[in-house]
XYZ file of C-alpha atoms in Angstrom:
323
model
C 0.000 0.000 0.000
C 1.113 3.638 -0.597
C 1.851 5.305 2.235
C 3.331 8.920 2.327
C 1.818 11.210 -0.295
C 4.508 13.748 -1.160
C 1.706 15.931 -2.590
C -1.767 15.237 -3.900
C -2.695 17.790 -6.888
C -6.449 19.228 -7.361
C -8.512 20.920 -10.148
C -11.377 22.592 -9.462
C -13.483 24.110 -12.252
C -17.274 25.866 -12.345
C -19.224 27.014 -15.093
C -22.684 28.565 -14.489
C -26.193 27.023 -15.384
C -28.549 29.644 -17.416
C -31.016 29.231 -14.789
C -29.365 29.761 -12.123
C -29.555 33.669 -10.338
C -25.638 34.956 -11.377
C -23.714 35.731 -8.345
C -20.429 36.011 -10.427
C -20.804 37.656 -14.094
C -22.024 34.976 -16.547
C -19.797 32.105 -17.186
C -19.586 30.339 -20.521
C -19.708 26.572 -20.410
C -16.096 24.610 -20.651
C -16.704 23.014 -24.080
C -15.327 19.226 -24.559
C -12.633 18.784 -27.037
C -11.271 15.651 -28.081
C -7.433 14.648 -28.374
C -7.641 14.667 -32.107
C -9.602 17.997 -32.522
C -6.780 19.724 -30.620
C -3.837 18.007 -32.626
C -5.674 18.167 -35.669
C -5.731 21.900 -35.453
C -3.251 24.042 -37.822
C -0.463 25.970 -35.423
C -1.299 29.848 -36.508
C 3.082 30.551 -34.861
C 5.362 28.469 -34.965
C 6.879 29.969 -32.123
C 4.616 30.792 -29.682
C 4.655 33.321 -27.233
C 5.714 31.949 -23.552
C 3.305 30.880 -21.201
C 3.268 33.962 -18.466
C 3.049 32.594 -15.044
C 3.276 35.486 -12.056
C 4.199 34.497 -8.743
C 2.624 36.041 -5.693
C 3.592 35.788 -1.974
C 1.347 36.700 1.338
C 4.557 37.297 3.473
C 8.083 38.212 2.844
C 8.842 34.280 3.648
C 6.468 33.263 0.214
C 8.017 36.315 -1.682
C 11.193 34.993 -1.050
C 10.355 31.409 -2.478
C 8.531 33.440 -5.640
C 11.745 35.025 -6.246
C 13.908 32.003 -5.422
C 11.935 30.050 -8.057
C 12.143 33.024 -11.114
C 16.346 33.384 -10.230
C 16.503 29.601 -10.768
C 14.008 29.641 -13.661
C 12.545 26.095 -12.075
C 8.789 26.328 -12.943
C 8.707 24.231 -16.883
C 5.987 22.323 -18.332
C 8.088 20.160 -20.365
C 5.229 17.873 -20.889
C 3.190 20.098 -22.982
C 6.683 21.593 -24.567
C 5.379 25.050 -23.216
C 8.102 27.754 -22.909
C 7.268 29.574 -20.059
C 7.800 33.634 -18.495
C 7.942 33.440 -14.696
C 7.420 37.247 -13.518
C 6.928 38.382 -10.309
C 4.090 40.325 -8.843
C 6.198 43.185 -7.713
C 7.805 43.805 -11.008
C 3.796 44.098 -13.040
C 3.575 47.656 -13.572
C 0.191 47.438 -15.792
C -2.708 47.301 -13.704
C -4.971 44.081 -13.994
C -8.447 44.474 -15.854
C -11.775 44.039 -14.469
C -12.358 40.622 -16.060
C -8.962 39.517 -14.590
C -7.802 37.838 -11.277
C -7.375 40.506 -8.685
C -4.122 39.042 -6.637
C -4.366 42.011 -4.241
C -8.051 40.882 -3.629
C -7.031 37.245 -3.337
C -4.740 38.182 -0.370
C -6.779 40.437 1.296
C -8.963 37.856 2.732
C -6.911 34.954 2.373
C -6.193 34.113 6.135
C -4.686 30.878 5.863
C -1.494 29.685 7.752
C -0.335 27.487 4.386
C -2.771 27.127 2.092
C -2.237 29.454 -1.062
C 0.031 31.549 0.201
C 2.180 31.139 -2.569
C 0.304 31.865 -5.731
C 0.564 31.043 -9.317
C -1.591 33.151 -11.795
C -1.549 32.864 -15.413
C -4.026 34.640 -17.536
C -3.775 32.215 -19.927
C -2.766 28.541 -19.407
C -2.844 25.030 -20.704
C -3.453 23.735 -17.458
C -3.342 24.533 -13.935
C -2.972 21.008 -13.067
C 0.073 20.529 -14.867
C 1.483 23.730 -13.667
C 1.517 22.319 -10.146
C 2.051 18.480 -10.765
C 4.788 18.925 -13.044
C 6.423 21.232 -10.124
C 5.756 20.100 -6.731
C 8.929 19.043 -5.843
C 10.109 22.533 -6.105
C 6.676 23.958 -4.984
C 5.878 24.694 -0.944
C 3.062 22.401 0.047
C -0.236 24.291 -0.421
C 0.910 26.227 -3.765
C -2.203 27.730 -5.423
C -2.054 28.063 -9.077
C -4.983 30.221 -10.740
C -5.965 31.266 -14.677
C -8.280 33.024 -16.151
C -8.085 30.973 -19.208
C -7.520 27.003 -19.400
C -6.847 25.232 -22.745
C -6.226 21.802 -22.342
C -7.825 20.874 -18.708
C -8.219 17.471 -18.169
C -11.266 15.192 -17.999
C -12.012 11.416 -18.878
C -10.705 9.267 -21.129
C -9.505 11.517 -23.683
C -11.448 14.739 -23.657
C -9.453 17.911 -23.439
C -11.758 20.485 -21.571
C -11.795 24.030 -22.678
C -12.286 26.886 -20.329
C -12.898 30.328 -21.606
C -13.336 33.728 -19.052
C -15.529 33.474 -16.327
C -15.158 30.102 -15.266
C -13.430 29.848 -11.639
C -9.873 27.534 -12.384
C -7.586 26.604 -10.049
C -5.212 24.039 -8.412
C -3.422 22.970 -5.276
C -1.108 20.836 -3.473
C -1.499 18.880 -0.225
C 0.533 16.443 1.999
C -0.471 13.326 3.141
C 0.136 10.273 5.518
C -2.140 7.749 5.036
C -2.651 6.531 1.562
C -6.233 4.621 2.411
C -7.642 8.656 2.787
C -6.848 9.513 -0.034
C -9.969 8.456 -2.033
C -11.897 10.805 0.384
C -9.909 13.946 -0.935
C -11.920 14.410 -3.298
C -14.757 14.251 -1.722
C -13.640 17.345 0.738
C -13.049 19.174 -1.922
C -16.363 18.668 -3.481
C -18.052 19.414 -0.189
C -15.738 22.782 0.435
C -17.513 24.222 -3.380
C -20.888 23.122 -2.416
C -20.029 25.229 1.178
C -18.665 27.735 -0.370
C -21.418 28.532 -2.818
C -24.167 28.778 -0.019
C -22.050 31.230 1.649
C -21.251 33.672 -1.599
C -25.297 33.658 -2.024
C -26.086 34.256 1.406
C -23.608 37.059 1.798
C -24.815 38.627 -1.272
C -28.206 37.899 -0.579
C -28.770 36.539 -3.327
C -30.984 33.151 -4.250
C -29.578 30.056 -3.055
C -28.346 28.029 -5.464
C -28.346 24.378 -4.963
C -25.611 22.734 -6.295
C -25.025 19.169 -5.810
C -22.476 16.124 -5.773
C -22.501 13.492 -8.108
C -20.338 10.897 -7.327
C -17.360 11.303 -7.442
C -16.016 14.021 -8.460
C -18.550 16.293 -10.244
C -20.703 19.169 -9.518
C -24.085 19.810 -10.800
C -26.967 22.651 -11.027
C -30.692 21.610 -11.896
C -29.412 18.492 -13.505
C -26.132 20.170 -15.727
C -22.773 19.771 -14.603
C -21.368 23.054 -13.725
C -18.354 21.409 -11.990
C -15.733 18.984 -11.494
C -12.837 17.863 -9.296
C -9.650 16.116 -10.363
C -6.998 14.668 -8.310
C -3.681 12.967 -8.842
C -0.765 12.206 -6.527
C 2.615 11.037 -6.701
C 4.522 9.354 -3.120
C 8.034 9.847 -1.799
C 8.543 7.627 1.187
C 7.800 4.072 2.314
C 7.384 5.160 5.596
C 3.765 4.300 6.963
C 1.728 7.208 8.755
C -1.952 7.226 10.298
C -3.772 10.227 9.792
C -7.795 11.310 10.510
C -10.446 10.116 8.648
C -13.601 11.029 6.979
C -16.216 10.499 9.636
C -16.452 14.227 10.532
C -17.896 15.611 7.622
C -19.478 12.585 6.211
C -23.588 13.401 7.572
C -22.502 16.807 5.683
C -21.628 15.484 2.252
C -24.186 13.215 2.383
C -26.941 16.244 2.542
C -25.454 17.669 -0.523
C -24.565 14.483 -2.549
C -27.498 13.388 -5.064
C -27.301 9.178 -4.165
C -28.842 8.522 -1.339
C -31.468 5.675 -2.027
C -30.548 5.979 -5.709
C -31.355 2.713 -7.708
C -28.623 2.088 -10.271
C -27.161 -0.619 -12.722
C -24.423 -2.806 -12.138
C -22.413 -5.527 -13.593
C -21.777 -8.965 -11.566
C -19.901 -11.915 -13.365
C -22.172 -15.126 -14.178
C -21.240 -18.390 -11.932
C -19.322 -18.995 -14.780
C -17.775 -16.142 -14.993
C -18.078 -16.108 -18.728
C -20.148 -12.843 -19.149
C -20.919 -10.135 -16.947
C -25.032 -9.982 -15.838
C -26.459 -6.275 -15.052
C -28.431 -5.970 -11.591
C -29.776 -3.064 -10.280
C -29.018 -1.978 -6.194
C -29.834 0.578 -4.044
C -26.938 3.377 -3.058
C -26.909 3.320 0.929
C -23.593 5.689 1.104
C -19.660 5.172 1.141
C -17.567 2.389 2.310
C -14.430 3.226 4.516
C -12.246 2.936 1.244
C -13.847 5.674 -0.656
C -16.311 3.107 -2.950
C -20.128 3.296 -2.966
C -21.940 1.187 -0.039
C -24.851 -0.224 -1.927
C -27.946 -2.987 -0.938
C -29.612 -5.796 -3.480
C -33.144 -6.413 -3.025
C -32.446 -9.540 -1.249
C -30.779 -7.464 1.186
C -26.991 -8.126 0.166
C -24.395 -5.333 1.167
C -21.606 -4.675 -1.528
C -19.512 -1.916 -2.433
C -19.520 -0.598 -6.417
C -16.235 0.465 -8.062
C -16.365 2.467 -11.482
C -16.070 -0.100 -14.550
C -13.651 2.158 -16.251
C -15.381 2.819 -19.487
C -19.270 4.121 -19.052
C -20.169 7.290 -20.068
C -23.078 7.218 -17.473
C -21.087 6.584 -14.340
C -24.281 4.766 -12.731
C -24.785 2.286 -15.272
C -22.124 -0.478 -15.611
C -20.356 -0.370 -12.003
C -18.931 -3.238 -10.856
C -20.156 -4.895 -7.748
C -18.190 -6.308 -4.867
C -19.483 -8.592 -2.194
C -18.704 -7.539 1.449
C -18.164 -9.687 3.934
């Protein structure tokens, strides 16, 4: 089993409904592209300009890590061959536009002890993700990186996700000890949005919007996605570490996620085993590993794992017996 996470990387997206009562301006939905569409499409340079990331410290201890990392010229994204422009906050003499992120803003009521206190801002990027994964062993823990603009985001299987202005992007970096949580990451993160949302509307007093979870990692708004979460990780040590669990917020995410007593299809091998034979269960909650904790009607526990290849995530899970 994995143990020590050396960091575990997360994208966070949102994209407004056109139903929904705007608390931000409107946001324009991320398109889907796939693989080919984006490699099939004619290069108008063929030398691009840089990718501009800006670095951004809270204190003089995170402005000295910003300017540690432009001397050195150690934030790349070889994997997309991007060239990249690391300039620092300080040296930005142009003031920001209205439809761009405000870093003094950011700061201002950022009040955390770790988290984002180093910030990475591009106003136009291929992916935050990849800024952060393809850094964070030269990265503090709890690096922030925030565009206005995303490219290339990632979703599943192939799809390349597009994200134009107005969409909220951004990615971070965590440490952890105890690789059986990790599963449950996501699920935080899901639950912090859903928080987070109820609070903008209520201190603007404007409508509450309801967004939900759908398992696992997406966010919806009278039956659209609007959202999604995607995490990766990489480990560093062998060394084994307990750390907290879920339990604490788990009667939370349950109010917000859209499952409970759900009825949905899954796959079961034959007796023998030569085809698999669709059944449909009852969603109860989440097991300790992260899974779905569903019931047949003959009163069977068993916990459902993704089948790797559905487009509807509730059809085609596979079922495990518990013991």
């Amino acid at each position: 089993m994995i143990s020590k996470f050396k960091g575990i990387f997360f994208t966070a997206s949102r994209q407004k409904s056109p139903n929904s009562p705007s608390i931000l301006p409107p946001l324009p939905y991320l398109k889907p592209f796939s693989t080919s569409q984006i490699l099939g499409t004619k290069m108008e340079s063929e030398a691009p300009a840089p990718t501009l990331l800006l670095l951004a410290g809270k204190s003089n201890e995170e402005k000295d890590v910003a300017k540690i990392l432009q001397d050195n010229n150690t934030l790349q994204l070889h994997k997309n061959g991007e060239q990249v422009e690391v300039v620092l906050h300080s040296q930005v003499q142009t003031p920001f536009k209205d439809d761009e992120f405000r870093v003094e803003e950011y700061f201002y009521s950022l009040s955390t002890t770790r988290f984002g206190r180093l910030l990475i801002y591009s106003p136009k990027l291929s992916s935050t993700h990849d800024v952060i994964s393809q850094n964070n062993s030269d990265l503090p823990v709890g690096s922030v990186c925030v565009a206005d603009v995303q490219l290339k985001g990632r979703g599943r299987t192939c799809n390349v996700w597009q994200s134009p202005k107005g969409c909220l992007l951004f990615s971070f970096s965590i440490q952890m000890e105890d690789g059986r949580m990790v599963p449950h990451l996501q699920y935080v993160v899901c639950l912090a949005m859903t928080e987070a949302i109820k609070a903008i509307c209520l201190e603007k007093g404007t409508p509450h919007l309801d967004v939900r979870i759908k398992w696992p990692n997406d966010l919806y708004l009278g039956g659209l996605k609007v959202g999604g979460i995607l995490s990766t990780s990489v480990y560093r040590s062998k060394k084994f570490y307990i750390s907290a669990g879920f339990q604490a917020l788990e009667e939370l995410y349950y109010t917000t996620w859209l499952h409970s007593g759900q009825r949905v299809i899954v796959q079961d091998r034959s007796d023998d085993q030569d085809q698999l034979v669709e059944n449909v269960v009852t969603i109860q909650g989440l097991t300790s590993s992260g899974y779905l904790l569903a019931i047949t009607d003959d009163g069977q526990m068993c916990e459902l794992h993704p089948d790797g290849n559905s487009f509807d995530f509730f059809k085609g899970l596979i079922k495990r017996k518990m013991s």
